[in-house]
Amino acid sequence: MINHLDRTNQIVEVCLLAGKIMLQNGAETYRVEDTMMRIAASFGIRESHSYVTPTGIIFSIDGTGPTKLIRIAERSTDLQKVIIVNSISRKISSGELSLKEAYDMLKEVETNRLAYPLWVQVAAAAIASGCFAIIFQGSWSDFLPALISGGGGFYCLDFVHRLVKIKFFAEFLASFIAGILAMCFVAIGLGHDLDKIIIGSVMPLVPGIPITNAVRDLMAGHLVAGLSKGAEAFLTAFAIGTGIALIFSIY
Amino acid sequence: MIEQLLTSFIATAAFGIIFNVPKKLLLNGGLVGMIGWFIYISFVEYDFDSVLATFVATFFIALISQLFARIYKTPMTIFSVSGIIPLVPGGLAYEAMRHFVIDDYNLALQLAAKAFMISGAIAMGLVFSEVINQIIKKA
């Protein structure tokens, strides 16, 4: 009996770990729930319930064992981890991994830092900004200013977010800095269309993941999670808008 | 046109890096974004409303993402998140904000409503392709 309980606990641990990694790195809520229940089912637990919101996971198994709760405080975006956990879950479902192996693999994923280094991300954001200035019908003389102010804004986002843990404020400041940089460039005669430069340079801040996840979660019937993701997207958009509005009111 | 396609490809692929999409899938993400943007500008060029253009573009972005998701056995969002970014009404929202600041609420509200409609079109595009996907799965 004790053995049985022990095994059940281990299964719950594996499920929670997988769920936690996915949720922290930008997976949709319904995918997290689905993955956890699939893992439990392939280890022989037919009836399990998971309730996931963007800030916490509740997981329970019918019959023995207590219900477990995990609080998710930090969220970031690392889709690579989501892919890896997804494939681990596939392997578990096809019976390729034992409980111990699965746990070790997940632990490894959790502690590994797979993300691109910061300078690569800033460079990517900068290039994206420059390209967006062109996409929105800017001229090539706007490319370089948008590139630099977009990169600057994105770096500021990361820097401030590490300093103060308020995402809204970091986004607000990032769009403000990007706008100021763009204005400086236009003032010294580099680039001529201020609007296009600013739009391009705030694009890396756009909440793409919350938007898509909110819609997909709402459609899957996860109303609480979908609405809170939607609120997150709206807050971010609002922060960016406020930063830009502040520039105009100074200007 | 080629300029637009090229920049949209690079921009969406670069967004993949920001979201930490694995290296070997970055180009696919870029391709999804480019196709979406191509559909959008083609529609707008033929004088269709930008809301309709956004809807159709998002629909195909999500459809292609689902196709890639099945081929590479990954979650579909990997491809669609960066693909929809060019369609986000950043320009409109920006203009709206600018008019709000100078107290021109008439124009600001018009622009904001349009931006809101386009956001809705993105959501509807995602939903429709989701429905198609589920129908295909069942069939």
Short mmCIF file of C-alpha atoms in Angstrom, two decimals:
data_model
loop_
_atom_site.label_atom_id
_atom_site.label_comp_id
_atom_site.label_asym_id
_atom_site.label_seq_id
_atom_site.Cartn_x
_atom_site.Cartn_y
_atom_site.Cartn_z
CA MET A 1 0.00 0.00 0.00
CA ILE A 2 2.79 2.40 0.93
CA ASN A 3 4.52 1.56 -2.31
CA HIS A 4 1.38 2.34 -4.21
CA LEU A 5 1.00 5.70 -2.52
CA ASP A 6 4.61 6.49 -3.17
CA ARG A 7 4.21 5.82 -6.87
CA THR A 8 1.08 7.95 -7.05
CA ASN A 9 2.94 10.81 -5.43
CA GLN A 10 5.74 10.50 -7.94
CA ILE A 11 3.30 10.57 -10.81
CA VAL A 12 1.74 13.72 -9.41
CA GLU A 13 5.19 15.28 -9.09
CA VAL A 14 5.97 14.56 -12.73
CA CYS A 15 2.63 15.97 -13.89
CA LEU A 16 3.04 19.12 -11.83
CA LEU A 17 6.59 19.69 -12.99
CA ALA A 18 5.60 19.31 -16.64
CA GLY A 19 2.65 21.65 -16.14
CA LYS A 20 4.73 24.20 -14.32
CA ILE A 21 7.42 24.38 -17.01
CA MET A 22 4.85 24.73 -19.78
CA LEU A 23 2.82 27.40 -18.04
CA GLN A 24 5.87 29.45 -17.08
CA ASN A 25 7.15 29.51 -20.61
CA GLY A 26 4.10 30.59 -22.53
CA ALA A 27 1.97 27.54 -23.35
CA GLU A 28 -1.80 27.87 -23.59
CA THR A 29 -3.69 26.91 -20.47
CA TYR A 30 -5.70 24.18 -22.13
CA ARG A 31 -2.53 22.59 -23.45
CA VAL A 32 -1.08 22.52 -19.94
CA GLU A 33 -4.18 20.82 -18.53
CA ASP A 34 -4.30 18.38 -21.40
CA THR A 35 -0.62 17.45 -21.10
CA MET A 36 -0.86 16.86 -17.34
CA MET A 37 -3.88 14.60 -17.68
CA ARG A 38 -2.29 12.69 -20.56
CA ILE A 39 0.88 12.04 -18.55
CA ALA A 40 -1.20 10.84 -15.59
CA ALA A 41 -3.25 8.59 -17.85
CA SER A 42 -0.22 6.99 -19.45
CA PHE A 43 1.14 6.13 -16.00
CA GLY A 44 -2.12 4.34 -15.28
CA ILE A 45 -4.14 6.98 -13.48
CA ARG A 46 -7.35 7.20 -15.40
CA GLU A 47 -9.16 9.83 -13.37
CA SER A 48 -7.27 13.02 -12.75
CA HIS A 49 -8.33 16.62 -12.64
CA SER A 50 -6.25 19.65 -13.33
CA TYR A 51 -7.31 23.24 -13.07
CA VAL A 52 -4.89 25.73 -14.51
CA THR A 53 -4.96 29.50 -14.44
CA PRO A 54 -2.09 31.75 -15.56
CA THR A 55 -1.02 32.12 -11.93
CA GLY A 56 -1.47 28.65 -10.47
CA ILE A 57 -2.05 24.94 -11.03
CA ILE A 58 -4.33 22.71 -8.98
CA PHE A 59 -3.97 19.01 -9.62
CA SER A 60 -5.80 16.16 -8.02
CA ILE A 61 -6.12 12.44 -8.50
CA ASP A 62 -9.31 10.59 -7.69
CA GLY A 63 -9.19 8.43 -4.58
CA THR A 64 -5.94 8.43 -2.63
CA GLY A 65 -3.53 11.28 -2.21
CA PRO A 66 -4.02 14.91 -1.41
CA THR A 67 -4.74 17.60 -3.98
CA LYS A 68 -1.67 19.58 -4.86
CA LEU A 69 -1.34 23.24 -5.65
CA ILE A 70 1.49 25.09 -7.35
CA ARG A 71 1.72 28.84 -7.45
CA ILE A 72 3.21 30.38 -10.58
CA ALA A 73 4.74 33.74 -9.84
CA GLU A 74 7.13 34.31 -12.73
CA ARG A 75 6.17 33.97 -16.35
CA SER A 76 8.36 34.41 -19.36
CA THR A 77 8.35 33.32 -22.96
CA ASP A 78 10.51 30.41 -23.97
CA LEU A 79 8.69 28.38 -26.57
CA GLN A 80 11.64 26.03 -26.89
CA LYS A 81 10.90 24.60 -23.44
CA VAL A 82 7.25 24.20 -24.34
CA ILE A 83 8.26 22.16 -27.38
CA ILE A 84 10.60 19.97 -25.36
CA VAL A 85 8.05 19.23 -22.63
CA ASN A 86 5.51 18.53 -25.35
CA SER A 87 7.79 15.94 -26.90
CA ILE A 88 8.60 14.42 -23.50
CA SER A 89 4.88 14.04 -22.91
CA ARG A 90 4.54 12.34 -26.31
CA LYS A 91 7.30 9.91 -25.37
CA ILE A 92 5.61 9.17 -22.05
CA SER A 93 2.33 8.49 -23.83
CA SER A 94 3.96 6.02 -26.17
CA GLY A 95 5.53 4.27 -23.18
CA GLU A 96 9.14 5.08 -24.03
CA LEU A 97 9.97 6.69 -20.70
CA SER A 98 9.78 5.40 -17.16
CA LEU A 99 8.60 7.58 -14.30
CA LYS A 100 12.14 8.22 -13.08
CA GLU A 101 13.49 9.00 -16.52
CA ALA A 102 10.67 11.41 -17.22
CA TYR A 103 11.23 13.23 -13.95
CA ASP A 104 14.96 13.56 -14.56
CA MET A 105 14.41 14.86 -18.08
CA LEU A 106 11.88 17.43 -16.92
CA LYS A 107 14.16 18.57 -14.09
CA GLU A 108 16.90 19.06 -16.63
CA VAL A 109 14.64 21.14 -18.85
CA GLU A 110 13.58 23.25 -15.90
CA THR A 111 17.09 24.16 -14.81
CA ASN A 112 18.59 24.54 -18.28
CA ARG A 113 18.73 27.97 -19.80
CA LEU A 114 17.82 27.34 -23.42
CA ALA A 115 16.88 30.88 -24.34
CA TYR A 116 18.90 32.83 -26.84
CA PRO A 117 21.44 35.13 -25.17
CA LEU A 118 20.21 38.64 -24.47
CA TRP A 119 22.29 40.30 -27.17
CA VAL A 120 20.81 38.00 -29.81
CA GLN A 121 17.31 38.87 -28.62
CA VAL A 122 18.07 42.59 -28.64
CA ALA A 123 19.56 42.28 -32.11
CA ALA A 124 16.46 40.38 -33.28
CA ALA A 125 14.20 43.05 -31.80
CA ALA A 126 16.25 45.75 -33.49
CA ILE A 127 16.09 44.06 -36.88
CA ALA A 128 12.37 43.43 -36.47
CA SER A 129 11.83 47.12 -35.67
CA GLY A 130 13.74 48.22 -38.73
CA CYS A 131 11.80 45.84 -40.94
CA PHE A 132 8.49 46.96 -39.47
CA ALA A 133 9.27 50.56 -40.31
CA ILE A 134 9.54 49.41 -43.94
CA ILE A 135 6.47 47.17 -43.72
CA PHE A 136 4.37 50.12 -42.61
CA GLN A 137 5.35 52.05 -45.72
CA GLY A 138 8.26 53.93 -44.24
CA SER A 139 11.24 54.78 -46.42
CA TRP A 140 14.66 53.16 -46.12
CA SER A 141 16.02 56.26 -44.44
CA ASP A 142 13.78 55.34 -41.50
CA PHE A 143 15.27 51.84 -41.27
CA LEU A 144 18.35 52.66 -39.23
CA PRO A 145 16.66 54.97 -36.67
CA ALA A 146 13.90 52.38 -36.12
CA LEU A 147 16.53 49.67 -35.80
CA ILE A 148 18.40 51.48 -33.05
CA SER A 149 15.43 52.83 -31.12
CA GLY A 150 13.66 49.46 -31.31
CA GLY A 151 16.72 47.67 -29.99
CA GLY A 152 17.14 50.30 -27.29
CA GLY A 153 13.52 49.99 -26.23
CA PHE A 154 13.72 46.21 -26.04
CA TYR A 155 16.93 46.29 -24.03
CA CYS A 156 15.29 48.77 -21.68
CA LEU A 157 12.34 46.38 -21.25
CA ASP A 158 14.62 43.58 -20.16
CA PHE A 159 16.75 45.82 -17.95
CA VAL A 160 13.87 47.47 -16.11
CA HIS A 161 12.00 44.20 -15.75
CA ARG A 162 14.95 42.71 -13.89
CA LEU A 163 15.20 45.79 -11.71
CA VAL A 164 11.56 46.20 -10.75
CA LYS A 165 9.23 43.23 -11.06
CA ILE A 166 6.34 45.27 -12.45
CA LYS A 167 5.81 44.27 -16.06
CA PHE A 168 3.46 47.13 -16.81
CA PHE A 169 6.01 49.72 -15.74
CA ALA A 170 8.83 48.07 -17.70
CA GLU A 171 6.72 48.11 -20.85
CA PHE A 172 5.69 51.68 -20.30
CA LEU A 173 9.27 52.82 -19.84
CA ALA A 174 10.48 50.76 -22.82
CA SER A 175 8.03 52.37 -25.22
CA PHE A 176 8.85 55.78 -23.75
CA ILE A 177 12.59 55.26 -24.30
CA ALA A 178 12.00 53.95 -27.83
CA GLY A 179 9.92 57.04 -28.58
CA ILE A 180 12.53 59.43 -27.14
CA LEU A 181 15.29 57.78 -29.18
CA ALA A 182 13.17 58.04 -32.32
CA MET A 183 12.54 61.71 -31.65
CA CYS A 184 16.24 62.39 -31.16
CA PHE A 185 17.01 60.74 -34.48
CA VAL A 186 14.47 62.84 -36.31
CA ALA A 187 15.73 65.97 -34.54
CA ILE A 188 19.30 65.42 -35.72
CA GLY A 189 18.07 64.73 -39.24
CA LEU A 190 18.41 60.93 -39.42
CA GLY A 191 15.16 59.55 -40.78
CA HIS A 192 12.26 61.80 -41.62
CA ASP A 193 8.99 60.05 -40.73
CA LEU A 194 8.72 60.08 -36.93
CA ASP A 195 5.43 58.12 -36.92
CA LYS A 196 6.81 55.19 -38.87
CA ILE A 197 9.96 55.05 -36.77
CA ILE A 198 8.02 55.00 -33.51
CA ILE A 199 5.51 52.39 -34.71
CA GLY A 200 8.35 50.19 -35.92
CA SER A 201 10.33 50.52 -32.74
CA VAL A 202 7.48 49.64 -30.36
CA MET A 203 6.49 46.54 -32.36
CA PRO A 204 8.83 44.18 -30.44
CA LEU A 205 6.84 45.04 -27.31
CA VAL A 206 3.53 43.89 -28.81
CA PRO A 207 1.99 41.07 -26.71
CA GLY A 208 1.75 38.40 -29.41
CA ILE A 209 1.65 35.39 -27.08
CA PRO A 210 -1.07 36.67 -24.72
CA ILE A 211 -3.25 37.61 -27.73
CA THR A 212 -3.10 34.19 -29.38
CA ASN A 213 -3.28 32.27 -26.11
CA ALA A 214 -6.24 34.29 -24.89
CA VAL A 215 -8.23 33.50 -28.02
CA ARG A 216 -7.32 29.82 -28.03
CA ASP A 217 -8.07 29.43 -24.33
CA LEU A 218 -11.43 31.19 -24.63
CA MET A 219 -12.34 28.93 -27.55
CA ALA A 220 -11.38 25.85 -25.56
CA GLY A 221 -13.83 26.96 -22.88
CA HIS A 222 -11.26 28.10 -20.33
CA LEU A 223 -12.99 31.34 -19.52
CA VAL A 224 -11.01 32.37 -16.46
CA ALA A 225 -7.65 31.75 -18.08
CA GLY A 226 -8.70 33.28 -21.38
CA LEU A 227 -10.00 36.46 -19.82
CA SER A 228 -6.94 36.95 -17.63
CA LYS A 229 -4.65 36.42 -20.62
CA GLY A 230 -6.75 38.94 -22.52
CA ALA A 231 -6.40 41.38 -19.65
CA GLU A 232 -2.64 40.87 -19.74
CA ALA A 233 -2.55 41.65 -23.46
CA PHE A 234 -4.71 44.72 -22.95
CA LEU A 235 -2.55 46.00 -20.09
CA THR A 236 0.57 45.66 -22.19
CA ALA A 237 -1.03 47.48 -25.11
CA PHE A 238 -2.15 50.17 -22.70
CA ALA A 239 1.35 50.52 -21.25
CA ILE A 240 2.87 50.94 -24.70
CA GLY A 241 0.21 53.48 -25.61
CA THR A 242 0.78 55.48 -22.44
CA GLY A 243 4.50 55.64 -23.05
CA ILE A 244 3.90 57.01 -26.52
CA ALA A 245 1.19 59.40 -25.34
CA LEU A 246 3.58 60.83 -22.77
CA ILE A 247 6.08 61.64 -25.49
CA PHE A 248 3.48 63.50 -27.49
CA SER A 249 2.31 65.50 -24.53
CA ILE A 250 5.91 66.63 -23.92
CA TYR A 251 6.54 67.20 -27.61
CA MET B 1 6.20 44.33 -53.11
CA ILE B 2 9.36 42.23 -52.93
CA GLU B 3 10.65 44.67 -50.35
CA GLN B 4 7.49 44.10 -48.31
CA LEU B 5 7.73 40.33 -48.54
CA LEU B 6 11.39 40.29 -47.60
CA THR B 7 11.00 42.60 -44.61
CA SER B 8 7.93 40.74 -43.33
CA PHE B 9 9.84 37.46 -43.57
CA ILE B 10 12.81 38.82 -41.63
CA ALA B 11 10.62 40.61 -39.09
CA THR B 12 8.56 37.52 -38.23
CA ALA B 13 11.63 35.31 -38.04
CA ALA B 14 13.23 37.87 -35.72
CA PHE B 15 10.11 37.73 -33.58
CA GLY B 16 10.64 34.00 -33.36
CA ILE B 17 13.99 34.70 -31.72
CA ILE B 18 12.35 37.04 -29.20
CA PHE B 19 9.90 34.23 -28.30
CA ASN B 20 12.76 31.69 -28.17
CA VAL B 21 11.56 29.50 -31.00
CA PRO B 22 14.18 26.80 -31.79
CA LYS B 23 16.63 27.69 -34.57
CA LYS B 24 15.45 25.12 -37.08
CA LEU B 25 11.85 26.35 -36.93
CA LEU B 26 12.63 30.07 -37.29
CA LEU B 27 12.46 30.01 -41.09
CA ASN B 28 9.08 28.29 -41.03
CA GLY B 29 7.82 31.02 -38.71
CA GLY B 30 9.14 33.64 -41.10
CA LEU B 31 7.42 31.92 -44.00
CA VAL B 32 4.09 31.89 -42.14
CA GLY B 33 4.41 35.60 -41.41
CA MET B 34 5.35 36.38 -44.99
CA ILE B 35 2.39 34.48 -46.45
CA GLY B 36 0.04 36.21 -44.02
CA TRP B 37 1.37 39.63 -44.89
CA PHE B 38 1.25 38.83 -48.62
CA ILE B 39 -2.44 37.93 -48.34
CA TYR B 40 -3.12 41.07 -46.35
CA ILE B 41 -1.46 43.50 -48.75
CA SER B 42 -2.97 41.78 -51.79
CA PHE B 43 -6.44 42.23 -50.34
CA VAL B 44 -5.81 45.83 -49.37
CA GLU B 45 -4.40 46.54 -52.84
CA TYR B 46 -7.64 45.30 -54.43
CA ASP B 47 -9.57 47.77 -52.26
CA PHE B 48 -10.99 45.31 -49.78
CA ASP B 49 -11.55 46.57 -46.26
CA SER B 50 -8.55 46.10 -43.98
CA VAL B 51 -10.73 44.27 -41.43
CA LEU B 52 -11.64 41.61 -43.99
CA ALA B 53 -8.04 41.47 -45.19
CA THR B 54 -6.83 40.90 -41.62
CA PHE B 55 -9.42 38.19 -41.06
CA VAL B 56 -8.48 36.24 -44.19
CA ALA B 57 -4.76 36.66 -43.55
CA THR B 58 -5.05 35.43 -39.95
CA PHE B 59 -7.17 32.51 -41.08
CA PHE B 60 -4.47 31.33 -43.45
CA ILE B 61 -1.69 32.02 -40.96
CA ALA B 62 -3.40 29.75 -38.44
CA LEU B 63 -4.14 27.12 -41.09
CA ILE B 64 -0.53 26.95 -42.25
CA SER B 65 0.63 26.95 -38.62
CA GLN B 66 -1.54 23.93 -37.96
CA LEU B 67 -0.08 22.21 -40.98
CA PHE B 68 3.47 22.89 -39.78
CA ALA B 69 2.50 21.85 -36.26
CA ARG B 70 1.42 18.48 -37.60
CA ILE B 71 4.55 18.02 -39.73
CA TYR B 72 7.00 18.97 -36.99
CA LYS B 73 4.93 17.58 -34.09
CA THR B 74 5.05 20.81 -32.11
CA PRO B 75 2.40 23.09 -30.61
CA MET B 76 0.81 25.24 -33.30
CA THR B 77 1.36 28.52 -31.45
CA ILE B 78 5.10 28.36 -32.23
CA PHE B 79 4.31 29.45 -35.77
CA SER B 80 1.19 31.53 -35.34
CA VAL B 81 2.35 33.90 -32.56
CA SER B 82 4.99 35.56 -34.65
CA GLY B 83 2.93 35.22 -37.83
CA ILE B 84 0.11 37.44 -36.62
CA ILE B 85 2.43 40.20 -35.37
CA PRO B 86 2.55 42.18 -38.64
CA LEU B 87 -1.26 42.23 -38.69
CA VAL B 88 -1.57 43.74 -35.21
CA PRO B 89 -2.98 47.25 -35.80
CA GLY B 90 0.02 49.02 -34.28
CA GLY B 91 -0.16 51.94 -36.68
CA LEU B 92 -3.85 52.57 -36.06
CA ALA B 93 -3.53 52.30 -32.30
CA TYR B 94 -0.63 54.72 -32.50
CA GLU B 95 -2.60 57.25 -34.54
CA ALA B 96 -5.54 56.91 -32.16
CA MET B 97 -3.28 57.54 -29.18
CA ARG B 98 -1.82 60.59 -30.85
CA HIS B 99 -5.24 62.10 -31.44
CA PHE B 100 -6.34 61.32 -27.90
CA VAL B 101 -3.38 63.27 -26.59
CA ILE B 102 -4.21 66.38 -28.62
CA ASP B 103 -7.85 66.19 -27.46
CA ASP B 104 -9.19 65.31 -30.90
CA TYR B 105 -11.55 62.67 -29.50
CA ASN B 106 -13.70 62.42 -32.64
CA LEU B 107 -10.94 61.13 -34.83
CA ALA B 108 -9.28 59.27 -31.96
CA LEU B 109 -12.39 57.22 -31.24
CA GLN B 110 -12.87 56.43 -34.93
CA LEU B 111 -9.32 55.16 -35.18
CA ALA B 112 -9.57 53.26 -31.92
CA ALA B 113 -12.79 51.57 -33.09
CA LYS B 114 -11.07 50.53 -36.30
CA ALA B 115 -8.08 49.16 -34.37
CA PHE B 116 -10.50 47.27 -32.14
CA MET B 117 -12.29 45.80 -35.18
CA ILE B 118 -9.00 44.62 -36.63
CA SER B 119 -8.03 42.98 -33.32
CA GLY B 120 -11.41 41.26 -33.42
CA ALA B 121 -10.71 40.11 -36.96
CA ILE B 122 -7.45 38.53 -35.80
CA ALA B 123 -9.32 36.69 -33.06
CA MET B 124 -12.04 35.54 -35.47
CA GLY B 125 -9.46 34.35 -37.98
CA LEU B 126 -7.83 32.22 -35.30
CA VAL B 127 -11.20 30.86 -34.21
CA PHE B 128 -12.34 29.95 -37.73
CA SER B 129 -9.20 28.02 -38.53
CA GLU B 130 -9.48 26.28 -35.16
CA VAL B 131 -12.97 25.16 -36.14
CA ILE B 132 -11.77 23.92 -39.53
CA ASN B 133 -8.96 22.07 -37.78
CA GLN B 134 -11.37 20.31 -35.43
CA ILE B 135 -13.65 19.35 -38.30
CA ILE B 136 -10.69 17.86 -40.17
CA LYS B 137 -9.59 16.00 -37.05
CA LYS B 138 -13.01 14.41 -36.64
CA ALA B 139 -13.43 13.54 -40.30
#
